[in-house]
Amino acid sequence: MRTEPFGRPFRVERHVHGYAVVVRVAGEVDALTVRELAQEIAVSLALATPPAPVVVDLTGVDFFAAAGLNELHRGHRAALAAGVQLRVVAAHRHVLRPLEISGLAREIAPCATLAEALIVNFRPRAGSFTTPVRSLTTVHAEGRAR
């Protein structure tokens, strides 16, 4: 999708990297363009394959308004509900600063690079077979094994 508010191009594209879905954003994210970002995040979450993340790459963003923060927060909540991680790539101060000031950086820790954001952290679910098995030998209070 492409919108050109005030002559500055805005682009949002979706790519698949392995099982991860990447939403690349370029231009200004504000009240005029956030609808397209919201749509791409929603589609990406629908396409997501856990444990692979959905990554929103903001390295091409020139301006990041409160509307973008709100949409990232909504996307983060939707991702949690779907059991998917939403990650953000941000390298510039004009994107990082609003994330920090709003407190959203505490919920979605920004990654410096796309490669960092694409790392899959497998977290086994509770009750899976990853819990250690107790030893068959029990030691009693006297210190003898049975």
CSV table of N, CA and C in Angstrom, one decimal:
chain,number,residue,atom,x,y,z
A,1,MET,N,0.8,-1.2,0.0
A,1,MET,CA,0.0,0.0,0.0
A,1,MET,C,0.9,1.2,0.0
A,2,ARG,N,0.4,2.3,-0.6
A,2,ARG,CA,1.2,3.5,-0.7
A,2,ARG,C,0.3,4.7,-0.6
A,3,THR,N,0.6,5.6,0.3
A,3,THR,CA,-0.1,6.8,0.5
A,3,THR,C,0.9,7.9,0.5
A,4,GLU,N,0.5,9.1,-0.1
A,4,GLU,CA,1.5,10.2,-0.1
A,4,GLU,C,0.8,11.5,0.6
A,5,PRO,N,0.8,11.5,1.9
A,5,PRO,CA,0.3,12.7,2.6
A,5,PRO,C,1.4,13.8,2.5
A,6,PHE,N,0.9,15.0,2.0
A,6,PHE,CA,1.8,16.2,2.0
A,6,PHE,C,3.0,15.9,1.1
A,7,GLY,N,2.9,15.1,0.1
A,7,GLY,CA,4.1,14.8,-0.8
A,7,GLY,C,5.2,13.9,-0.2
A,8,ARG,N,5.0,13.4,1.0
A,8,ARG,CA,6.1,12.5,1.6
A,8,ARG,C,5.5,11.1,1.5
A,9,PRO,N,6.3,10.3,0.8
A,9,PRO,CA,5.7,8.9,0.5
A,9,PRO,C,5.7,8.1,1.8
A,10,PHE,N,4.6,7.3,2.0
A,10,PHE,CA,4.5,6.4,3.1
A,10,PHE,C,4.3,5.0,2.4
A,11,ARG,N,5.1,4.0,3.0
A,11,ARG,CA,5.0,2.7,2.5
A,11,ARG,C,4.9,1.7,3.6
A,12,VAL,N,4.1,0.7,3.5
A,12,VAL,CA,4.1,-0.4,4.4
A,12,VAL,C,4.0,-1.7,3.6
A,13,GLU,N,4.9,-2.6,3.8
A,13,GLU,CA,5.0,-3.8,3.1
A,13,GLU,C,5.1,-5.0,4.0
A,14,ARG,N,4.6,-6.1,3.6
A,14,ARG,CA,4.7,-7.4,4.4
A,14,ARG,C,5.6,-8.4,3.7
A,15,HIS,N,6.5,-9.0,4.4
A,15,HIS,CA,7.5,-10.0,3.8
A,15,HIS,C,7.5,-11.2,4.8
A,16,VAL,N,7.8,-12.3,4.3
A,16,VAL,CA,7.9,-13.5,5.1
A,16,VAL,C,9.4,-13.9,5.1
A,17,HIS,N,9.9,-14.1,6.3
A,17,HIS,CA,11.3,-14.6,6.5
A,17,HIS,C,11.2,-15.9,7.2
A,18,GLY,N,11.3,-17.0,6.6
A,18,GLY,CA,11.1,-18.3,7.2
A,18,GLY,C,9.7,-18.4,7.7
A,19,TYR,N,9.5,-18.5,9.0
A,19,TYR,CA,8.1,-18.5,9.5
A,19,TYR,C,7.7,-17.2,10.1
A,20,ALA,N,8.7,-16.3,10.2
A,20,ALA,CA,8.4,-14.9,10.8
A,20,ALA,C,7.8,-14.0,9.7
A,21,VAL,N,7.0,-13.1,10.1
A,21,VAL,CA,6.3,-12.2,9.2
A,21,VAL,C,6.9,-10.8,9.6
A,22,VAL,N,7.4,-10.1,8.6
A,22,VAL,CA,8.0,-8.8,8.8
A,22,VAL,C,7.1,-7.7,8.1
A,23,VAL,N,6.8,-6.7,8.8
A,23,VAL,CA,6.1,-5.5,8.3
A,23,VAL,C,7.1,-4.4,8.2
A,24,ARG,N,7.5,-4.0,7.0
A,24,ARG,CA,8.4,-2.9,6.9
A,24,ARG,C,7.7,-1.6,6.6
A,25,VAL,N,8.0,-0.6,7.4
A,25,VAL,CA,7.3,0.7,7.3
A,25,VAL,C,8.4,1.8,6.9
A,26,ALA,N,8.0,2.7,6.0
A,26,ALA,CA,8.8,3.8,5.6
A,26,ALA,C,7.9,5.1,5.5
A,27,GLY,N,8.5,6.2,5.8
A,27,GLY,CA,7.8,7.5,5.7
A,27,GLY,C,7.4,7.9,7.1
A,28,GLU,N,6.2,8.6,7.1
A,28,GLU,CA,5.7,9.2,8.4
A,28,GLU,C,4.5,8.3,8.9
A,29,VAL,N,4.6,7.9,10.1
A,29,VAL,CA,3.5,7.2,10.8
A,29,VAL,C,2.7,8.2,11.6
A,30,ASP,N,1.5,8.6,11.2
A,30,ASP,CA,0.7,9.5,11.9
A,30,ASP,C,-0.8,9.1,11.7
A,31,ALA,N,-1.7,10.0,12.1
A,31,ALA,CA,-3.1,9.7,12.0
A,31,ALA,C,-3.6,9.5,10.6
A,32,LEU,N,-2.9,10.0,9.6
A,32,LEU,CA,-3.3,9.8,8.2
A,32,LEU,C,-2.8,8.5,7.7
A,33,THR,N,-1.8,7.9,8.2
A,33,THR,CA,-1.2,6.7,7.7
A,33,THR,C,-1.3,5.4,8.5
A,34,VAL,N,-1.7,5.6,9.8
A,34,VAL,CA,-1.7,4.5,10.7
A,34,VAL,C,-2.7,3.4,10.4
A,35,ARG,N,-3.8,3.7,9.7
A,35,ARG,CA,-4.8,2.7,9.3
A,35,ARG,C,-4.1,1.6,8.5
A,36,GLU,N,-3.2,2.0,7.5
A,36,GLU,CA,-2.5,1.0,6.7
A,36,GLU,C,-1.6,0.1,7.6
A,37,LEU,N,-0.9,0.7,8.5
A,37,LEU,CA,-0.1,0.0,9.4
A,37,LEU,C,-0.9,-1.0,10.3
A,38,ALA,N,-2.0,-0.5,10.8
A,38,ALA,CA,-2.9,-1.4,11.6
A,38,ALA,C,-3.4,-2.6,10.7
A,39,GLN,N,-3.7,-2.4,9.5
A,39,GLN,CA,-4.2,-3.5,8.6
A,39,GLN,C,-3.1,-4.5,8.4
A,40,GLU,N,-1.9,-4.0,8.2
A,40,GLU,CA,-0.7,-5.0,7.9
A,40,GLU,C,-0.4,-5.7,9.2
A,41,ILE,N,-0.4,-5.1,10.3
A,41,ILE,CA,-0.1,-5.8,11.6
A,41,ILE,C,-1.2,-6.9,11.8
A,42,ALA,N,-2.5,-6.6,11.6
A,42,ALA,CA,-3.5,-7.5,11.8
A,42,ALA,C,-3.4,-8.7,10.8
A,43,VAL,N,-3.1,-8.5,9.6
A,43,VAL,CA,-2.9,-9.6,8.6
A,43,VAL,C,-1.7,-10.4,9.0
A,44,SER,N,-0.6,-9.7,9.4
A,44,SER,CA,0.6,-10.5,9.8
A,44,SER,C,0.4,-11.3,11.0
A,45,LEU,N,-0.4,-10.9,12.0
A,45,LEU,CA,-0.7,-11.7,13.2
A,45,LEU,C,-1.6,-12.9,12.8
A,46,ALA,N,-2.4,-12.7,11.8
A,46,ALA,CA,-3.3,-13.8,11.3
A,46,ALA,C,-2.4,-14.9,10.6
A,47,LEU,N,-1.3,-14.4,9.9
A,47,LEU,CA,-0.4,-15.3,9.2
A,47,LEU,C,0.7,-15.9,10.1
A,48,ALA,N,0.8,-15.4,11.3
A,48,ALA,CA,1.9,-15.8,12.2
A,48,ALA,C,1.9,-17.3,12.5
A,49,THR,N,3.1,-17.8,12.6
A,49,THR,CA,3.3,-19.2,13.0
A,49,THR,C,4.2,-19.3,14.3
A,50,PRO,N,3.6,-19.4,15.5
A,50,PRO,CA,4.4,-19.4,16.7
A,50,PRO,C,5.4,-20.6,16.7
A,51,PRO,N,6.6,-20.5,17.2
A,51,PRO,CA,7.1,-19.4,18.0
A,51,PRO,C,7.8,-18.3,17.2
A,52,ALA,N,7.7,-18.3,15.9
A,52,ALA,CA,8.3,-17.2,15.1
A,52,ALA,C,7.5,-15.9,15.3
A,53,PRO,N,8.2,-14.8,15.4
A,53,PRO,CA,7.6,-13.5,15.7
A,53,PRO,C,7.0,-12.8,14.5
A,54,VAL,N,6.2,-11.8,14.8
A,54,VAL,CA,5.8,-10.8,13.9
A,54,VAL,C,6.7,-9.6,14.2
A,55,VAL,N,7.4,-9.1,13.2
A,55,VAL,CA,8.3,-8.0,13.4
A,55,VAL,C,7.8,-6.7,12.6
A,56,VAL,N,7.8,-5.6,13.3
A,56,VAL,CA,7.5,-4.3,12.7
A,56,VAL,C,8.8,-3.6,12.6
A,57,ASP,N,9.3,-3.4,11.4
A,57,ASP,CA,10.5,-2.8,11.1
A,57,ASP,C,10.3,-1.3,10.8
A,58,LEU,N,10.7,-0.5,11.8
A,58,LEU,CA,10.5,1.0,11.7
A,58,LEU,C,11.8,1.7,11.3
A,59,THR,N,12.8,1.0,10.7
A,59,THR,CA,14.0,1.7,10.4
A,59,THR,C,13.9,2.7,9.3
A,60,GLY,N,12.9,2.6,8.5
A,60,GLY,CA,12.7,3.6,7.4
A,60,GLY,C,11.7,4.7,7.7
A,61,VAL,N,11.3,4.8,9.0
A,61,VAL,CA,10.3,5.8,9.4
A,61,VAL,C,11.0,7.1,9.7
A,62,ASP,N,10.4,8.2,9.2
A,62,ASP,CA,11.0,9.6,9.4
A,62,ASP,C,10.3,10.3,10.5
A,63,PHE,N,9.1,9.9,10.8
A,63,PHE,CA,8.3,10.6,11.9
A,63,PHE,C,7.4,9.6,12.5
A,64,PHE,N,7.3,9.5,13.8
A,64,PHE,CA,6.5,8.5,14.5
A,64,PHE,C,5.6,9.2,15.5
A,65,ALA,N,4.4,9.3,15.2
A,65,ALA,CA,3.4,10.0,16.1
A,65,ALA,C,2.7,9.1,17.1
A,66,ALA,N,1.9,9.7,18.0
A,66,ALA,CA,1.2,8.9,19.0
A,66,ALA,C,0.3,7.9,18.4
A,67,ALA,N,-0.3,8.1,17.2
A,67,ALA,CA,-1.1,7.2,16.6
A,67,ALA,C,-0.4,5.9,16.3
A,68,GLY,N,0.9,6.0,15.9
A,68,GLY,CA,1.7,4.8,15.7
A,68,GLY,C,2.0,4.0,17.0
A,69,LEU,N,2.2,4.8,18.1
A,69,LEU,CA,2.4,4.2,19.4
A,69,LEU,C,1.2,3.4,19.8
A,70,ASN,N,0.0,4.0,19.7
A,70,ASN,CA,-1.2,3.3,20.0
A,70,ASN,C,-1.4,2.0,19.2
A,71,GLU,N,-1.1,2.1,17.9
A,71,GLU,CA,-1.3,0.9,17.1
A,71,GLU,C,-0.3,-0.2,17.5
A,72,LEU,N,0.9,0.2,17.8
A,72,LEU,CA,1.9,-0.9,18.3
A,72,LEU,C,1.4,-1.5,19.6
A,73,HIS,N,0.8,-0.7,20.5
A,73,HIS,CA,0.3,-1.2,21.7
A,73,HIS,C,-0.9,-2.2,21.4
A,74,ARG,N,-1.8,-1.8,20.6
A,74,ARG,CA,-2.9,-2.7,20.2
A,74,ARG,C,-2.4,-4.0,19.6
A,75,GLY,N,-1.4,-3.8,18.7
A,75,GLY,CA,-0.8,-5.0,18.0
A,75,GLY,C,-0.1,-5.9,19.1
A,76,HIS,N,0.5,-5.3,20.0
A,76,HIS,CA,1.2,-6.1,21.1
A,76,HIS,C,0.2,-6.9,21.9
A,77,ARG,N,-0.9,-6.3,22.3
A,77,ARG,CA,-2.0,-7.0,23.0
A,77,ARG,C,-2.6,-8.1,22.2
A,78,ALA,N,-2.8,-7.8,20.9
A,78,ALA,CA,-3.4,-8.9,20.0
A,78,ALA,C,-2.4,-10.0,19.8
A,79,ALA,N,-1.1,-9.7,19.8
A,79,ALA,CA,-0.1,-10.7,19.6
A,79,ALA,C,-0.1,-11.6,20.9
A,80,LEU,N,-0.1,-11.0,22.0
A,80,LEU,CA,-0.1,-11.8,23.3
A,80,LEU,C,-1.3,-12.7,23.3
A,81,ALA,N,-2.5,-12.2,22.9
A,81,ALA,CA,-3.7,-13.0,22.9
A,81,ALA,C,-3.6,-14.2,21.9
A,82,ALA,N,-2.8,-14.0,20.9
A,82,ALA,CA,-2.6,-15.1,19.8
A,82,ALA,C,-1.4,-16.0,20.1
A,83,GLY,N,-0.7,-15.7,21.2
A,83,GLY,CA,0.5,-16.5,21.5
A,83,GLY,C,1.7,-16.2,20.6
A,84,VAL,N,1.8,-15.0,20.1
A,84,VAL,CA,2.8,-14.6,19.2
A,84,VAL,C,3.6,-13.5,19.7
A,85,GLN,N,4.9,-13.4,19.5
A,85,GLN,CA,5.6,-12.2,19.9
A,85,GLN,C,5.6,-11.1,18.8
A,86,LEU,N,5.3,-9.9,19.2
A,86,LEU,CA,5.4,-8.8,18.3
A,86,LEU,C,6.7,-8.1,18.7
A,87,ARG,N,7.6,-7.9,17.7
A,87,ARG,CA,8.8,-7.2,17.9
A,87,ARG,C,8.9,-6.0,17.1
A,88,VAL,N,9.7,-5.0,17.5
A,88,VAL,CA,9.9,-3.8,16.8
A,88,VAL,C,11.4,-3.5,16.6
A,89,VAL,N,11.7,-3.1,15.3
A,89,VAL,CA,13.1,-2.8,15.0
A,89,VAL,C,13.1,-1.2,14.9
A,90,ALA,N,13.9,-0.6,15.7
A,90,ALA,CA,14.0,0.8,15.7
A,90,ALA,C,15.4,1.2,15.9
A,91,ALA,N,16.0,2.1,15.1
A,91,ALA,CA,17.4,2.5,15.2
A,91,ALA,C,17.5,4.0,15.4
A,92,HIS,N,16.5,4.8,15.1
A,92,HIS,CA,16.6,6.2,15.1
A,92,HIS,C,16.0,6.8,16.3
A,93,ARG,N,16.5,7.9,16.7
A,93,ARG,CA,16.0,8.6,17.9
A,93,ARG,C,14.6,9.0,17.8
A,94,HIS,N,14.2,9.5,16.6
A,94,HIS,CA,12.8,10.0,16.4
A,94,HIS,C,11.7,8.8,16.5
A,95,VAL,N,12.2,7.6,16.5
A,95,VAL,CA,11.3,6.5,16.8
A,95,VAL,C,11.5,5.9,18.2
A,96,LEU,N,12.8,5.8,18.6
A,96,LEU,CA,13.1,5.3,19.9
A,96,LEU,C,12.6,6.2,21.1
A,97,ARG,N,12.7,7.5,20.9
A,97,ARG,CA,12.4,8.4,22.0
A,97,ARG,C,10.9,8.3,22.3
A,98,PRO,N,10.0,8.3,21.3
A,98,PRO,CA,8.5,8.2,21.7
A,98,PRO,C,8.2,6.8,22.4
A,99,LEU,N,8.9,5.8,21.9
A,99,LEU,CA,8.7,4.4,22.6
A,99,LEU,C,9.2,4.5,24.0
A,100,GLU,N,10.3,5.2,24.3
A,100,GLU,CA,10.8,5.3,25.7
A,100,GLU,C,9.9,6.1,26.5
A,101,ILE,N,9.5,7.3,26.0
A,101,ILE,CA,8.7,8.3,26.8
A,101,ILE,C,7.4,7.7,27.2
A,102,SER,N,6.8,7.0,26.2
A,102,SER,CA,5.4,6.4,26.4
A,102,SER,C,5.5,5.2,27.4
A,103,GLY,N,6.6,4.6,27.6
A,103,GLY,CA,6.7,3.4,28.4
A,103,GLY,C,6.5,2.1,27.5
A,104,LEU,N,6.2,2.3,26.3
A,104,LEU,CA,6.0,1.1,25.4
A,104,LEU,C,7.2,0.3,25.2
A,105,ALA,N,8.4,0.9,25.3
A,105,ALA,CA,9.7,0.2,25.2
A,105,ALA,C,9.8,-0.8,26.3
A,106,ARG,N,9.2,-0.7,27.4
A,106,ARG,CA,9.2,-1.7,28.5
A,106,ARG,C,8.4,-2.9,28.1
A,107,GLU,N,7.3,-2.7,27.3
A,107,GLU,CA,6.5,-3.9,26.9
A,107,GLU,C,7.1,-4.5,25.7
A,108,ILE,N,7.5,-3.7,24.7
A,108,ILE,CA,8.1,-4.2,23.5
A,108,ILE,C,9.5,-3.7,23.4
A,109,ALA,N,10.5,-4.4,23.8
A,109,ALA,CA,11.8,-3.9,23.8
A,109,ALA,C,12.3,-3.8,22.3
A,110,PRO,N,12.7,-2.6,21.9
A,110,PRO,CA,13.1,-2.4,20.5
A,110,PRO,C,14.4,-3.2,20.2
A,111,CYS,N,14.4,-3.8,19.0
A,111,CYS,CA,15.6,-4.4,18.5
A,111,CYS,C,16.4,-3.4,17.7
A,112,ALA,N,17.7,-3.5,17.6
A,112,ALA,CA,18.5,-2.6,16.8
A,112,ALA,C,18.5,-3.0,15.4
A,113,THR,N,18.4,-4.3,15.1
A,113,THR,CA,18.5,-4.8,13.7
A,113,THR,C,17.4,-5.8,13.4
A,114,LEU,N,17.1,-6.0,12.2
A,114,LEU,CA,16.1,-7.0,11.8
A,114,LEU,C,16.6,-8.4,12.1
A,115,ALA,N,17.9,-8.6,11.9
A,115,ALA,CA,18.5,-9.9,12.3
A,115,ALA,C,18.2,-10.3,13.7
A,116,GLU,N,18.4,-9.3,14.6
A,116,GLU,CA,18.2,-9.5,16.0
A,116,GLU,C,16.7,-9.8,16.3
A,117,ALA,N,15.8,-9.1,15.6
A,117,ALA,CA,14.4,-9.3,15.8
A,117,ALA,C,13.9,-10.7,15.3
A,118,LEU,N,14.6,-11.2,14.3
A,118,LEU,CA,14.1,-12.5,13.7
A,118,LEU,C,14.6,-13.7,14.5
A,119,ILE,N,15.4,-13.6,15.5
A,119,ILE,CA,15.8,-14.7,16.3
A,119,ILE,C,14.6,-15.3,17.0
A,120,VAL,N,14.4,-16.6,16.9
A,120,VAL,CA,13.3,-17.3,17.5
A,120,VAL,C,13.7,-17.8,18.9
A,121,ASN,N,13.0,-17.3,19.9
A,121,ASN,CA,13.2,-17.8,21.2
A,121,ASN,C,12.1,-18.8,21.6
A,122,PHE,N,12.5,-20.0,21.5
A,122,PHE,CA,11.5,-21.1,21.8
A,122,PHE,C,11.3,-21.2,23.3
A,123,ARG,N,10.1,-20.9,23.8
A,123,ARG,CA,9.7,-21.0,25.2
A,123,ARG,C,8.7,-22.2,25.4
A,124,PRO,N,9.2,-23.3,25.9
A,124,PRO,CA,8.2,-24.4,26.1
A,124,PRO,C,7.1,-24.0,27.0
A,125,ARG,N,5.9,-24.6,26.7
A,125,ARG,CA,4.8,-24.3,27.6
A,125,ARG,C,4.9,-25.1,28.9
A,126,ALA,N,4.2,-24.6,29.9
A,126,ALA,CA,4.2,-25.3,31.2
A,126,ALA,C,3.5,-26.7,31.0
A,127,GLY,N,4.1,-27.7,31.6
A,127,GLY,CA,3.6,-29.0,31.6
A,127,GLY,C,4.1,-29.8,30.4
A,128,SER,N,5.0,-29.3,29.6
A,128,SER,CA,5.6,-30.0,28.5
A,128,SER,C,6.7,-31.0,29.1
A,129,PHE,N,7.3,-31.7,28.3
A,129,PHE,CA,8.2,-32.7,28.7
A,129,PHE,C,9.6,-32.1,29.0
A,130,THR,N,9.7,-30.9,29.2
A,130,THR,CA,11.0,-30.3,29.4
A,130,THR,C,11.4,-30.2,30.9
A,131,THR,N,10.4,-30.6,31.8
A,131,THR,CA,10.7,-30.5,33.2
A,131,THR,C,11.6,-31.7,33.6
A,132,PRO,N,12.5,-31.4,34.5
A,132,PRO,CA,13.5,-32.5,34.9
A,132,PRO,C,12.7,-33.7,35.6
A,133,VAL,N,13.2,-34.9,35.3
A,133,VAL,CA,12.6,-36.1,35.9
A,133,VAL,C,13.3,-36.3,37.2
A,134,ARG,N,12.5,-36.6,38.2
A,134,ARG,CA,13.1,-36.9,39.6
A,134,ARG,C,13.8,-38.2,39.5
A,135,SER,N,14.9,-38.3,40.3
A,135,SER,CA,15.7,-39.5,40.5
A,135,SER,C,14.8,-40.6,41.1
A,136,LEU,N,15.1,-41.8,40.6
A,136,LEU,CA,14.4,-43.0,41.2
A,136,LEU,C,14.9,-43.3,42.6
A,137,THR,N,16.1,-42.8,42.9
A,137,THR,CA,16.6,-43.1,44.2
A,137,THR,C,16.2,-42.0,45.1
A,138,THR,N,15.6,-42.4,46.3
A,138,THR,CA,15.3,-41.4,47.3
A,138,THR,C,16.2,-41.5,48.5
A,139,VAL,N,16.6,-40.4,49.0
A,139,VAL,CA,17.5,-40.3,50.1
A,139,VAL,C,16.6,-40.0,51.3
A,140,HIS,N,16.7,-40.8,52.3
A,140,HIS,CA,15.9,-40.5,53.6
A,140,HIS,C,16.7,-39.6,54.5
A,141,ALA,N,16.1,-39.2,55.5
A,141,ALA,CA,16.7,-38.3,56.5
A,141,ALA,C,18.0,-38.9,57.1
A,142,GLU,N,18.2,-40.2,57.1
A,142,GLU,CA,19.4,-40.7,57.7
A,142,GLU,C,20.5,-40.7,56.7
A,143,GLY,N,20.2,-40.4,55.4
A,143,GLY,CA,21.2,-40.3,54.4
A,143,GLY,C,21.5,-41.5,53.6
A,144,ARG,N,20.7,-42.6,53.8
A,144,ARG,CA,20.8,-43.8,53.1
A,144,ARG,C,19.9,-43.8,51.9
A,145,ALA,N,20.4,-44.4,50.8
A,145,ALA,CA,19.6,-44.5,49.6
A,145,ALA,C,18.8,-45.8,49.6
A,146,ARG,N,17.6,-45.7,49.1
A,146,ARG,CA,16.8,-46.9,48.9
A,146,ARG,C,16.7,-47.4,47.5
